[in-house]
Structure formats: structure tokens, C-alpha cells
PDB file of C-alpha atoms and ligand atoms in Angstrom:
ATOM      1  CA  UNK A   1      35.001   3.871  31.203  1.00 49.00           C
ATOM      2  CA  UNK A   2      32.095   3.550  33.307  1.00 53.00           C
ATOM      3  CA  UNK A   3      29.132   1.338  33.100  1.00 61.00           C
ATOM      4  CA  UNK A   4      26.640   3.540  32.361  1.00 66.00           C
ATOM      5  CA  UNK A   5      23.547   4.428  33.889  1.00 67.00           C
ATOM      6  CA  UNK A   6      20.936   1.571  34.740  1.00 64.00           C
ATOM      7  CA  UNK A   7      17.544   2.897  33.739  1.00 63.00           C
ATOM      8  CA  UNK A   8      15.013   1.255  36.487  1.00 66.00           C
ATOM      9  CA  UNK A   9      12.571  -0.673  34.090  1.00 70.00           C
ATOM     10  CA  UNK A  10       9.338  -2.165  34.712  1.00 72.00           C
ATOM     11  CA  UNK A  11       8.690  -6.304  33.810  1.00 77.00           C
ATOM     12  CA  UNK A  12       5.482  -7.459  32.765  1.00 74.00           C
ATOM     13  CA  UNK A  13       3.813  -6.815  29.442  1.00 75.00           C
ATOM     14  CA  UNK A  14       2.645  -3.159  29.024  1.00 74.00           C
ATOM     15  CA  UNK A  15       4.143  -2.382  32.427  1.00 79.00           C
ATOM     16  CA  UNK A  16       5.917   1.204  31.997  1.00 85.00           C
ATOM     17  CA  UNK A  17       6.756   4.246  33.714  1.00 84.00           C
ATOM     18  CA  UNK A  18       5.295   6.219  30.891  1.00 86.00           C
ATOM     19  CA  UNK A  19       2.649   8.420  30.861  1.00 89.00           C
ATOM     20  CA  UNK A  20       1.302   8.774  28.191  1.00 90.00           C
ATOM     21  CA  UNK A  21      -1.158   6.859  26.214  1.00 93.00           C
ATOM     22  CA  UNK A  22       1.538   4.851  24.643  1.00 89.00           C
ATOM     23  CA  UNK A  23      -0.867   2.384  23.455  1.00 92.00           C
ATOM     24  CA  UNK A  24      -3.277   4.275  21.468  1.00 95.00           C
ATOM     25  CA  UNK A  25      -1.277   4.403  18.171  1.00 94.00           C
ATOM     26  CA  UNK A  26      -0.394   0.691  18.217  1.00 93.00           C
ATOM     27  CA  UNK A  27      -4.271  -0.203  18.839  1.00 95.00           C
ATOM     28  CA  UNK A  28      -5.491   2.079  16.732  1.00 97.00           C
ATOM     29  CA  UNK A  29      -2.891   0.879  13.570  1.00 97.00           C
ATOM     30  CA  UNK A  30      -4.099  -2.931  14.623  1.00 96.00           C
ATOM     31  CA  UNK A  31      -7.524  -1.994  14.229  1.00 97.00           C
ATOM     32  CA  UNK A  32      -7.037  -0.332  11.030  1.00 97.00           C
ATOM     33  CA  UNK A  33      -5.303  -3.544   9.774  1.00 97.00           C
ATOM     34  CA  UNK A  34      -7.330  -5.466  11.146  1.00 97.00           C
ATOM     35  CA  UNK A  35     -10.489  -3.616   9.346  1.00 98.00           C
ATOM     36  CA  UNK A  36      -8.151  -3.614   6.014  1.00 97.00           C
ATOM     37  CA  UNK A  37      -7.659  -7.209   6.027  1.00 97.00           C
ATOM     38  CA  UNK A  38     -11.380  -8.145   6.762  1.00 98.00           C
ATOM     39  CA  UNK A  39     -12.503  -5.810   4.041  1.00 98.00           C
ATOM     40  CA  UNK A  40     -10.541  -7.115   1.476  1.00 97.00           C
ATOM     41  CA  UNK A  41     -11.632 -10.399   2.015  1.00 97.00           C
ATOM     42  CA  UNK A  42     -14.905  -9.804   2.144  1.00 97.00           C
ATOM     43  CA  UNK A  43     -14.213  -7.506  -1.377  1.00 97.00           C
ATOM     44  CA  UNK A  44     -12.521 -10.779  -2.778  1.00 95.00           C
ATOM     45  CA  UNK A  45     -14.429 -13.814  -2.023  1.00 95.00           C
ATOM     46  CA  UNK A  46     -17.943 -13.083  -0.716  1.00 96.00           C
ATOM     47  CA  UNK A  47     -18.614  -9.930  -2.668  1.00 95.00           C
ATOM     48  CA  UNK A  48     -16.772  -9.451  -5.986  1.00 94.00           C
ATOM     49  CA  UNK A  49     -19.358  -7.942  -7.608  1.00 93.00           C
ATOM     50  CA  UNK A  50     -19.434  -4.271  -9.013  1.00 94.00           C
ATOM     51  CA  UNK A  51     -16.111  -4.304  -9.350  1.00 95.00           C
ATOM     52  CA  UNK A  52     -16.542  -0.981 -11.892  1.00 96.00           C
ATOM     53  CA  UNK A  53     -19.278   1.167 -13.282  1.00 97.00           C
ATOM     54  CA  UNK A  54     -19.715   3.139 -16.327  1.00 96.00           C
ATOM     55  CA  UNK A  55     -20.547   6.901 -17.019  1.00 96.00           C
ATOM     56  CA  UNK A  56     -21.117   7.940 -20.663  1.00 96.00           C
ATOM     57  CA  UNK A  57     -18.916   5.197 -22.193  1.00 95.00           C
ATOM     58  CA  UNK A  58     -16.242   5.680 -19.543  1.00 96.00           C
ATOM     59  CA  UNK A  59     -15.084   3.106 -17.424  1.00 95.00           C
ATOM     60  CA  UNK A  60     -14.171   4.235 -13.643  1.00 96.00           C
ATOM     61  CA  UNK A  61     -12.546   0.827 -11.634  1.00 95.00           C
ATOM     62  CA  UNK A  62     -12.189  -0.193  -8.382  1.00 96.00           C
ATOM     63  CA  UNK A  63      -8.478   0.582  -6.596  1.00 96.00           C
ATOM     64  CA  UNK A  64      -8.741  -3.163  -5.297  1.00 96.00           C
ATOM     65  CA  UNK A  65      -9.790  -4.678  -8.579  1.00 95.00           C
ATOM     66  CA  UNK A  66      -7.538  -2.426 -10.397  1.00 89.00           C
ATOM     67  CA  UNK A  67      -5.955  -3.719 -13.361  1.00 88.00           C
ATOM     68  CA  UNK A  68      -8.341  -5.714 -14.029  1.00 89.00           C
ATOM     69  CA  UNK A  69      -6.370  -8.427 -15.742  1.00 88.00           C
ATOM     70  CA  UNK A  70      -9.123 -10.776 -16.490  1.00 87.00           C
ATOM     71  CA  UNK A  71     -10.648  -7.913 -19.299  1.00 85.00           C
ATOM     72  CA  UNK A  72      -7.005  -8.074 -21.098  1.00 83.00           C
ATOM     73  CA  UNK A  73      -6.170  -9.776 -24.460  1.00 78.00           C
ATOM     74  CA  UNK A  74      -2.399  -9.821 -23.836  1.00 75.00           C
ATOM     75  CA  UNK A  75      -1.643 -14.293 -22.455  1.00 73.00           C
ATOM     76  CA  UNK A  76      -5.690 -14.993 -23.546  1.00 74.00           C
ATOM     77  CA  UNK A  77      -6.704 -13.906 -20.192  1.00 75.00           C
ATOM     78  CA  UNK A  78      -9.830 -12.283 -21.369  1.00 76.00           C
ATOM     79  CA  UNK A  79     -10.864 -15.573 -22.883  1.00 77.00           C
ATOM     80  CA  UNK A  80      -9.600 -17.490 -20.013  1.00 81.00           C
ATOM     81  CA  UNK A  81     -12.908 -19.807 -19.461  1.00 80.00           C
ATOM     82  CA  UNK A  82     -11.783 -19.180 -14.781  1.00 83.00           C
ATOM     83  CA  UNK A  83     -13.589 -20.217 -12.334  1.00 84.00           C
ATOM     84  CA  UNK A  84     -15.966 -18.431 -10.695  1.00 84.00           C
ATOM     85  CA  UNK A  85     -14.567 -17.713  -7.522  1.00 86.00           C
ATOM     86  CA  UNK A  86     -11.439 -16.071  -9.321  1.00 89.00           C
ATOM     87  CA  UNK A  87     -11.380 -12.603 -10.057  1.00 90.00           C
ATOM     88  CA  UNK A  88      -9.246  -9.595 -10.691  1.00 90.00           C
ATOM     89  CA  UNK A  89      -8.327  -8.849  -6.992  1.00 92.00           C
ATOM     90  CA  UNK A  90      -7.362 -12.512  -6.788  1.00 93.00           C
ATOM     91  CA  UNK A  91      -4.929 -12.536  -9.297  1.00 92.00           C
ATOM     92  CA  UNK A  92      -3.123  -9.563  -8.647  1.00 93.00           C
ATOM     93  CA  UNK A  93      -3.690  -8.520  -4.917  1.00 94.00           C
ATOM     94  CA  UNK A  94      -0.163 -10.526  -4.045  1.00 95.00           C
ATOM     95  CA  UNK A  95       1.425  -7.691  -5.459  1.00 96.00           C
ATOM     96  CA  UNK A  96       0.323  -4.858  -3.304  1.00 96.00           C
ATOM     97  CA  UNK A  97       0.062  -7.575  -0.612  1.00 95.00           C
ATOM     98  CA  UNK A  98       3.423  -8.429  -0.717  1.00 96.00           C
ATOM     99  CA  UNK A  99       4.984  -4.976  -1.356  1.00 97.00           C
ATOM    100  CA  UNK A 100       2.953  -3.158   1.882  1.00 97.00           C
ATOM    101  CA  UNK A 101       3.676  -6.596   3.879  1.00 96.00           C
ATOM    102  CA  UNK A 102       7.731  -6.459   3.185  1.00 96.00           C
ATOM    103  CA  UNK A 103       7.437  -2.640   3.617  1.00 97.00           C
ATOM    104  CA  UNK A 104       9.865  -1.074   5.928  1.00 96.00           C
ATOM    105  CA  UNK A 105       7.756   0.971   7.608  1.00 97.00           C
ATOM    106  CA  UNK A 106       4.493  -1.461   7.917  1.00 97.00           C
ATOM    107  CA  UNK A 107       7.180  -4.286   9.824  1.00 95.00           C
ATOM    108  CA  UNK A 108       7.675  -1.199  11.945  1.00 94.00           C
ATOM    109  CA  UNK A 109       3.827  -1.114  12.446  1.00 96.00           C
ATOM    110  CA  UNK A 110       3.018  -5.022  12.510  1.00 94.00           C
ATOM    111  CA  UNK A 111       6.306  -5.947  14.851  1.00 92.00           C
ATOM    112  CA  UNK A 112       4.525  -3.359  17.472  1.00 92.00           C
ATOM    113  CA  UNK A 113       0.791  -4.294  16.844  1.00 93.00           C
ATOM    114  CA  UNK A 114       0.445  -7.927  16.578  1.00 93.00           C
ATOM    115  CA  UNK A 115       3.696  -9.281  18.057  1.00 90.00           C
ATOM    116  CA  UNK A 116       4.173  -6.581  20.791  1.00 89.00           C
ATOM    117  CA  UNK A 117       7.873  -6.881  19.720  1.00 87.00           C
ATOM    118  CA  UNK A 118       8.496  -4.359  20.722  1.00 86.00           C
ATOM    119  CA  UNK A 119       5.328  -3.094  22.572  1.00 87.00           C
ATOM    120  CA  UNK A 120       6.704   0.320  22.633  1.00 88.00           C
ATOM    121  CA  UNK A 121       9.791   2.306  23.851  1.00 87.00           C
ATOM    122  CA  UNK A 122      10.196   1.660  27.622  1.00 86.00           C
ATOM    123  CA  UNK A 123       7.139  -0.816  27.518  1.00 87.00           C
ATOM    124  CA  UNK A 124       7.705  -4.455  28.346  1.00 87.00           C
ATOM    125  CA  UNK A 125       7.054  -6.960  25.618  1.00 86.00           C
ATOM    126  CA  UNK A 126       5.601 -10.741  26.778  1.00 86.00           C
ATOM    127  CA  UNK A 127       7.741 -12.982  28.459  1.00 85.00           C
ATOM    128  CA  UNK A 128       7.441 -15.324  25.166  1.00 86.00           C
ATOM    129  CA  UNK A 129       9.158 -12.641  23.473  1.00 85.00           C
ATOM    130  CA  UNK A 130      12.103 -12.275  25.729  1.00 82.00           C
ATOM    131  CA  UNK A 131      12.274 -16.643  25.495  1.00 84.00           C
ATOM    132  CA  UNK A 132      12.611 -16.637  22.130  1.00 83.00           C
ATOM    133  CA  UNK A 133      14.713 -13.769  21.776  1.00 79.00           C
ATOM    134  CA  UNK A 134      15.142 -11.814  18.170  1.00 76.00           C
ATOM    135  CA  UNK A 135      16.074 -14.064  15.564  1.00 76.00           C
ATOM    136  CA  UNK A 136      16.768 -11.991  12.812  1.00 75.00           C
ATOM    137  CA  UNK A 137      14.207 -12.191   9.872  1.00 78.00           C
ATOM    138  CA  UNK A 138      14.418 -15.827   9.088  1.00 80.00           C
ATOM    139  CA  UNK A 139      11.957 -18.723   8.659  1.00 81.00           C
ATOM    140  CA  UNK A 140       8.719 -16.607   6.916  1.00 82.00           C
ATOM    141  CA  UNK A 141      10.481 -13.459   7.571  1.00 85.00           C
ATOM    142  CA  UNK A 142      12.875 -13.929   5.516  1.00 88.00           C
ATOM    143  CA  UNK A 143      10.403 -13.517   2.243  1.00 90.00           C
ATOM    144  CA  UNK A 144      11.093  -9.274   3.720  1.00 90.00           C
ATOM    145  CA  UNK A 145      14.055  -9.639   1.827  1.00 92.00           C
ATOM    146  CA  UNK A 146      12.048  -9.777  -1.408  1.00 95.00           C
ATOM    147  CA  UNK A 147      10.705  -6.118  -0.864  1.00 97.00           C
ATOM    148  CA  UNK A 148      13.013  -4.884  -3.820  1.00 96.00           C
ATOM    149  CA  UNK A 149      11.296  -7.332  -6.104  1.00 97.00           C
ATOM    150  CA  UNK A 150       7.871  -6.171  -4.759  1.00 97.00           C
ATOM    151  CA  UNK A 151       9.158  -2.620  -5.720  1.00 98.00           C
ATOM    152  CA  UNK A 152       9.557  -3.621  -9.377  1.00 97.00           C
ATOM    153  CA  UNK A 153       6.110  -5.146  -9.645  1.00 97.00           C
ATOM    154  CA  UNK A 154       4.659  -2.008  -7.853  1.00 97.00           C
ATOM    155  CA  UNK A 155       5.863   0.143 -10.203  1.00 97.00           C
ATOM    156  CA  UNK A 156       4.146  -1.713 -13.476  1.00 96.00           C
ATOM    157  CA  UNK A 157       0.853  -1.499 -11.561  1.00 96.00           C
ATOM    158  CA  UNK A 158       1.007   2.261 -10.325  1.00 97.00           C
ATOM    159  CA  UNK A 159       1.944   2.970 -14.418  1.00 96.00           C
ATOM    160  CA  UNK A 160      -1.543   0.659 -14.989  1.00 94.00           C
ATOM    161  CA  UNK A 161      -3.300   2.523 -12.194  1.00 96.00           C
ATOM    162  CA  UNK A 162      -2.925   6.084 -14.157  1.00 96.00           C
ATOM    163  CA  UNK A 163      -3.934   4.402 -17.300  1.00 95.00           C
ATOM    164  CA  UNK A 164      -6.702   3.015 -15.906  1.00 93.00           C
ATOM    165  CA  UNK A 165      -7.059   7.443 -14.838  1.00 96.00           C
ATOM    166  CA  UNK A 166      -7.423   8.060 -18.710  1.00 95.00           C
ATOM    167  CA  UNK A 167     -10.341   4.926 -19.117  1.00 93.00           C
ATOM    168  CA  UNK A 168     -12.386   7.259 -17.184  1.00 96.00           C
ATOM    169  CA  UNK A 169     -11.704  10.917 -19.235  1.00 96.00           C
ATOM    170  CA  UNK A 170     -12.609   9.031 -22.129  1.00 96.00           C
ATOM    171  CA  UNK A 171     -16.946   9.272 -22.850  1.00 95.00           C
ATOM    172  CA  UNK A 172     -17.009   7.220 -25.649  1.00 95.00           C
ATOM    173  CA  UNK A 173     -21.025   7.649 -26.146  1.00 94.00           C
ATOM    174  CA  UNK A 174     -20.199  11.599 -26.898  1.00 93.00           C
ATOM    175  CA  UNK A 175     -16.888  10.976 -28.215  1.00 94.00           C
ATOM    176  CA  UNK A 176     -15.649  13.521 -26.262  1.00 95.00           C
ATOM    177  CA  UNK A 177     -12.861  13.842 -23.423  1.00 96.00           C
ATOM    178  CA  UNK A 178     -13.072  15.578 -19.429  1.00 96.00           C
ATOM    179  CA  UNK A 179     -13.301  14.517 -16.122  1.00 97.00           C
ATOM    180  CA  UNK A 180     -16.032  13.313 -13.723  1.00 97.00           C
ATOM    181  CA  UNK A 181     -16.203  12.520 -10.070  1.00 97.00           C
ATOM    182  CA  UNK A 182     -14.433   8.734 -10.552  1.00 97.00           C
ATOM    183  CA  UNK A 183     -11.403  10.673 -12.184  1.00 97.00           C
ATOM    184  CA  UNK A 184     -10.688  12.189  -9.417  1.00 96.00           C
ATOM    185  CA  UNK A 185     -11.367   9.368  -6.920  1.00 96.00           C
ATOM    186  CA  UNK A 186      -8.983   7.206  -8.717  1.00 96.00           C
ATOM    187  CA  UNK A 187      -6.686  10.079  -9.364  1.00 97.00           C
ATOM    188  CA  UNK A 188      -6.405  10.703  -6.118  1.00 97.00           C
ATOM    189  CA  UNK A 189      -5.761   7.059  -5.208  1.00 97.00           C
ATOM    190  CA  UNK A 190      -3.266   6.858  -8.111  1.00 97.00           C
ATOM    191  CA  UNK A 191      -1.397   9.940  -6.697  1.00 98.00           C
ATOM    192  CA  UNK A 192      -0.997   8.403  -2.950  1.00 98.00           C
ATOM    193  CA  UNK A 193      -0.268   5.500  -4.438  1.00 98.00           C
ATOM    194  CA  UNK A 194       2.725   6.739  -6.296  1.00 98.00           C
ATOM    195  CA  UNK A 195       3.843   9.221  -3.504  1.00 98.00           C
ATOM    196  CA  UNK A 196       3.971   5.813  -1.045  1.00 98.00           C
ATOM    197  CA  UNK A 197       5.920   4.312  -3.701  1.00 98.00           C
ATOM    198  CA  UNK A 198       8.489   7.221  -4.842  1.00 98.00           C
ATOM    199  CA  UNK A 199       8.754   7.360  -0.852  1.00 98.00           C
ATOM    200  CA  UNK A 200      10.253   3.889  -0.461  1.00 98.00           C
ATOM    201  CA  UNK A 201      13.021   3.160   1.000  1.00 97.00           C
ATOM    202  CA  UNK A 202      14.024   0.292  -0.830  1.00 97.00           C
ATOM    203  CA  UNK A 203      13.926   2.829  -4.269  1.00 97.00           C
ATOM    204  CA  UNK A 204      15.765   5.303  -2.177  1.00 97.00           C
ATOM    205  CA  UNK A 205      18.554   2.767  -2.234  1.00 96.00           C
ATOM    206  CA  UNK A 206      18.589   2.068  -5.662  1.00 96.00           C
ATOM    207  CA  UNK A 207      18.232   5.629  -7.094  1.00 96.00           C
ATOM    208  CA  UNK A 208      21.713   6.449  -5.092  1.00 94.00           C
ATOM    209  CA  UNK A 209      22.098   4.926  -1.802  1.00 94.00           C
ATOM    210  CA  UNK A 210      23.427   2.320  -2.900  1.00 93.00           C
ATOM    211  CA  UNK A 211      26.571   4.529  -4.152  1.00 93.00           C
ATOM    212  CA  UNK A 212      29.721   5.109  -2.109  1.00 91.00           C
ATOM    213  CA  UNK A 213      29.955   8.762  -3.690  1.00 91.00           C
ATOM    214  CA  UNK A 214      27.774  10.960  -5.716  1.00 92.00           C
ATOM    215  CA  UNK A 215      30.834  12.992  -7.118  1.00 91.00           C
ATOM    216  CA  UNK A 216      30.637  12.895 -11.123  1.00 88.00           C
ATOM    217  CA  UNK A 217      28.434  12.363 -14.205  1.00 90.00           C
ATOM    218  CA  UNK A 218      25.412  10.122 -13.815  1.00 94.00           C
ATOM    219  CA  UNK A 219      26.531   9.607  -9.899  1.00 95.00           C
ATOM    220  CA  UNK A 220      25.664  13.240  -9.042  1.00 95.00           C
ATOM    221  CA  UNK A 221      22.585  12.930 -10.065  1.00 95.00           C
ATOM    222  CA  UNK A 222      21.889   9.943  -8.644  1.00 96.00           C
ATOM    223  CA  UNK A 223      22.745  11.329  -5.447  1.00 96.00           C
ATOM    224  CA  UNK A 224      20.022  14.125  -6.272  1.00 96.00           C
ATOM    225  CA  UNK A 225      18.001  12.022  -6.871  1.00 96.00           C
ATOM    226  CA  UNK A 226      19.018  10.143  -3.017  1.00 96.00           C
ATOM    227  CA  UNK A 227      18.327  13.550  -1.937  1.00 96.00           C
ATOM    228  CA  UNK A 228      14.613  14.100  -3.036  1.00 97.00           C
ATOM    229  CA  UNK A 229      13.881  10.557  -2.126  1.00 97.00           C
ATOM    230  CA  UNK A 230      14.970  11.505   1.218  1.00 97.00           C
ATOM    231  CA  UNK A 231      12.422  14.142   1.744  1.00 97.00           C
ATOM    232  CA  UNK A 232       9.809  12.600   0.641  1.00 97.00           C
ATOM    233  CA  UNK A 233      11.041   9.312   2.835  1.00 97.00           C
ATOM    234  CA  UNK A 234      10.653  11.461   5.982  1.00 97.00           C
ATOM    235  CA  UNK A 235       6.738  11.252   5.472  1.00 98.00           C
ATOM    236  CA  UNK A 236       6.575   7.712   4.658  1.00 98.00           C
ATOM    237  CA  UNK A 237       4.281   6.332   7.027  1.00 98.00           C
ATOM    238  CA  UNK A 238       1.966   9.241   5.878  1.00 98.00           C
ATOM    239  CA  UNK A 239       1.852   7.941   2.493  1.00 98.00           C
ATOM    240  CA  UNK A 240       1.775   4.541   3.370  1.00 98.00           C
ATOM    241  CA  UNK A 241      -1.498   4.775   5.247  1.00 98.00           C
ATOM    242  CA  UNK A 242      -3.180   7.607   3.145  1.00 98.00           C
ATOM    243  CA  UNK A 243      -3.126   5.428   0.351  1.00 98.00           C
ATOM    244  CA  UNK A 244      -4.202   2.466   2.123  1.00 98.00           C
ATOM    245  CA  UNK A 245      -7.301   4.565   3.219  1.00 97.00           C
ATOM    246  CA  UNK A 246      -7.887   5.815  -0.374  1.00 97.00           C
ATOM    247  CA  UNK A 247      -8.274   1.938  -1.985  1.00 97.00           C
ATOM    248  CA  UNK A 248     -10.868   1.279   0.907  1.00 97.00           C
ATOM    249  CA  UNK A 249     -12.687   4.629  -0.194  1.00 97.00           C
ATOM    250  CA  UNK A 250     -12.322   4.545  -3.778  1.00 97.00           C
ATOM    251  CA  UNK A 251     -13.751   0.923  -4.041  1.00 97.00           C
ATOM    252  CA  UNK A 252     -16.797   2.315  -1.579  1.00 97.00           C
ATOM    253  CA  UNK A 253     -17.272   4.983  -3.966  1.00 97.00           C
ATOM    254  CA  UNK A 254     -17.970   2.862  -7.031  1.00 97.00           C
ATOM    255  CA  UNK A 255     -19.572   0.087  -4.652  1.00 97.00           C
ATOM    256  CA  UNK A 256     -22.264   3.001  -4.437  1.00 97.00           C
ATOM    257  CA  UNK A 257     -22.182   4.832  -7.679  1.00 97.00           C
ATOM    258  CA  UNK A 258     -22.523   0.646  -8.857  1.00 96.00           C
ATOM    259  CA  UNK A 259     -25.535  -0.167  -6.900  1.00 94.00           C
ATOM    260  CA  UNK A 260     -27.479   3.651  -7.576  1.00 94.00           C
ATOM    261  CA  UNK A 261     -26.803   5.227  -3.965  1.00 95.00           C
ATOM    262  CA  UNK A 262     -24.636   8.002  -5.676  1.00 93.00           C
ATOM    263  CA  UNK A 263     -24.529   9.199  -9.487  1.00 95.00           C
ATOM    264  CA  UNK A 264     -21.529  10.170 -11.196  1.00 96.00           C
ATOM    265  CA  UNK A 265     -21.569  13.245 -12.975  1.00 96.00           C
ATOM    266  CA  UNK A 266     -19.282  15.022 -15.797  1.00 95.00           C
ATOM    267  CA  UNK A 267     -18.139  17.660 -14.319  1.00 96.00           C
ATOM    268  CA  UNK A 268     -16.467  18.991 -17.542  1.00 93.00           C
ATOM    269  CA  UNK A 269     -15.984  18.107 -21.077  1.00 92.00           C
ATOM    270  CA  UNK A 270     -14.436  19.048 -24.627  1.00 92.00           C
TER     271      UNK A 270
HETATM  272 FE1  FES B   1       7.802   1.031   2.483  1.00 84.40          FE
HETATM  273 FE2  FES B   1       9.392   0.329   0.385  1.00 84.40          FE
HETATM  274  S1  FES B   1       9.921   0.731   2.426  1.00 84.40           S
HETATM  275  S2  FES B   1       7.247   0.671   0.427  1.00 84.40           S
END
């Protein structure tokens, strides 16, 4: 057996023999982050207000403040005397935090971005990098273990998120039923939402993955149900950042219908 070929390889960060623009889909994903995360603490702790707006009785939420917990009966919550600084977001953001954050694809994104480990194919990371070497996913890392668990809570809120849908085909003034604009802003945001979670791969490993064979009863379709996953897995990252997007727009959309820069109309009704 030989030794293979030695590729020549250039040292020093972002040295490469590439040519193309390698670096323009890592910087462009960091700013995007980087916007995300700004946003959304500006949305939770120096602007939490007009959170939601009404049109006609209906009730059209904002993706980030989205269930809004703090309006239900169920543990007291809507009696709960909080502080002022806590709202909806705050309560239940961890959830959607935690679940993008232990995300296969998004450590992809955020090992490349922010830790330049690694920068790219045929790129050179930092020498810090190569010092301390790859660990494994211990110390904080090791919380990406819990992206199952994430999963779970993920799927209670998506279910919420399309009930939340129906609060807005509801115009209780008229007493009638239909859709306006905000249904199909949060529609929208509820559908990406659930494509980025039927698209996981964590659920793709419980649905059938997790088999050794798909060969009888409720294994075969188990493994059908591996195989559907599977396509929709391919397009993952599309999902994952499409419904990112979509909470940042929805919650500008009722930021503006909220303050009177936009009205929201019926646009049908029975
Ligand atoms: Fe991305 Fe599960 S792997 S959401």
C-alpha cells in the first residue's frame, strides 16, 4: 500500500489555493446571525412592545412572541403579577434557541463562521485552532447532545404556532370566519417552521433510522417514513434559514400593521 498523495497545502489562516470566493457564504451566514441575534434582543428587552395587533376581533401574533404564554390560564400564568421586564419571548425563546443552536446543520454553520473551525475546505483555520486540537463536543458543547429533547419541545410549539393560525381566521366583531393578510404571514411562518422541523435530522432518526431493518409491520413503515424524511433532509439548510428569515419578517409585519404604517385587510370572509 502506498502512502498516498500529499496535497501541497497552504498555512496561515484563510491562506488557500482556491479560487473562488470561499469566504462569502461563511461571512454572509455570520452576518445574518449576527443581525438575528441583535434583533432579537433588541425585540426582547428594549422593545417588547406591540407584540400583536387586532383586525375585526382577530388576533394576528408575533412569530417571536408566539405563544404568548403570559395570556394563558393553564399554571395561573395569565394572573402571574411578572415583572416588567419579562415577557412572552423571554419565557419561551430557550426553546427555539436551543433547538436551532443544537441543530445539526446550524453547528455546521457556527463551527465555520465564528470559530473558523474549519474555515472552509482547503482553507487554513488559526493556529489556536490547530493548539487546541478538536475535542469532541464536551465542556458547553456537550448541551448539542440535548437536540432530541429540543425536538420534543419544538414540536408542542409548531402545534401552538398553527393554532395561534386559526386566532387570526376568527373576526369575532362579525362573528364570522376567513383570512386576512396576518393569516398568511403567520401561515407562512408556521409552514417553514414545520418544514425545518419535519426536516430534522434528529426526527429522521427516530421515525426509522434508528432501526437495523425496515422489513415487517410497523418497521416498514417506519422506514417510509426514514425515506420521506430523507428528502426533505436534503434541503435542510434551506428550511432552516427560510424560516429564520420569516420570524424576523413576520414580527416586522405586525411591528407596522401595530404602530399604523400598514393596515390589515380581510381579504375574504363567510
Ligand atoms: Fe437541524 Fe434537527 S438537525 S433541526
Amino acid at each position: 500500500m502506498g502512502d498516498g498523495i500529499k496535497l501541497p497545502m497552504l498555512n496561515g489562516l484563510g491562506r488557500t489555493n482556491r479560487i473562488d470566493n470561499w469566504w462569502s457564504q461563511p461571512l454572509t451566514m455570520g452576518i445574518a446571525l449576527t443581525a438575528a441575534l441583535i434583533y432579537t434582543f433588541w425585540r426582547l428587552f428594549i422593545n417588547d412592545a406591540d407584540i400583536s395587533y387586532t383586525l375585526q376581533g382577530s388576533t394576528v401574533m408575533s412569530p417571536i412572541f408566539s405563544p404568548n404564554v403570559l395570556e394563558w390560564d393553564l399554571f395561573g400564568l395569565s394572573s402571574w403579577n411578572h415583572p416588567e421586564w419579562v415577557n412572552a419571548a423571554i419565557l419561551v425563546l430557550w426553546i427555539p434557541f436551543g433547538f436551532r443552536g443544537t441543530c445539526y446543520y446550524m453547528r455546521r454553520v457556527y463551527y465555520r463562521t465564528f470559530f473558523a473551525s474549519p474555515t472552509a475546505c482547503w482553507v487554513d483555520e488559526p493556529d489556536i485552532n490547530k493548539a487546541i486540537g478538536y475535542k469532541g463536543e464536551k465542556r458547553l458543547f456537550i448541551f448539542n447532545n440535548l437536540h432530541r429533547y429540543f425536538l420534543y419541545a419544538a414540536m408542542v410549539i409548531l402545534v401552538i404556532k398553527w393554532w395561534d393560525v386559526t386566532h387570526t381566521m376568527h373576526f369575532k366583531d362579525t362573528h364570522e370566519y376567513g383570512v386576512s393578510i396576518g393569516t398568511f404571514v403567520m401561515a407562512i411562518e408556521a409552514f417553514l417552521l414545520t418544514m425545518y422541523v419535519t426536516s430534522c435530522h434528529a426526527l429522521r432518526h427516530l421515525a426509522g433510522g434508528m432501526l437495523d431493518r425496515w422489513t415487517t409491520g410497523i418497521s416498514r413503515i417506519r422506514g417510509r417514513l426514514f425515506g420521506r424524511i430523507s428528502v426533505l433532509n436534503r434541503s435542510h439548510g434551506f428550511w432552516f434559514w427560510t424560516s429564520l428569515v420569516f420570524v424576523f419578517l413576520g414580527d416586522l409585519w405586525v411591528l407596522a400593521v401595530a404602530d399604523g404604517r400598514f393596515n390589515d385587510v380581510v381579504l375574504f370572509s363567510f
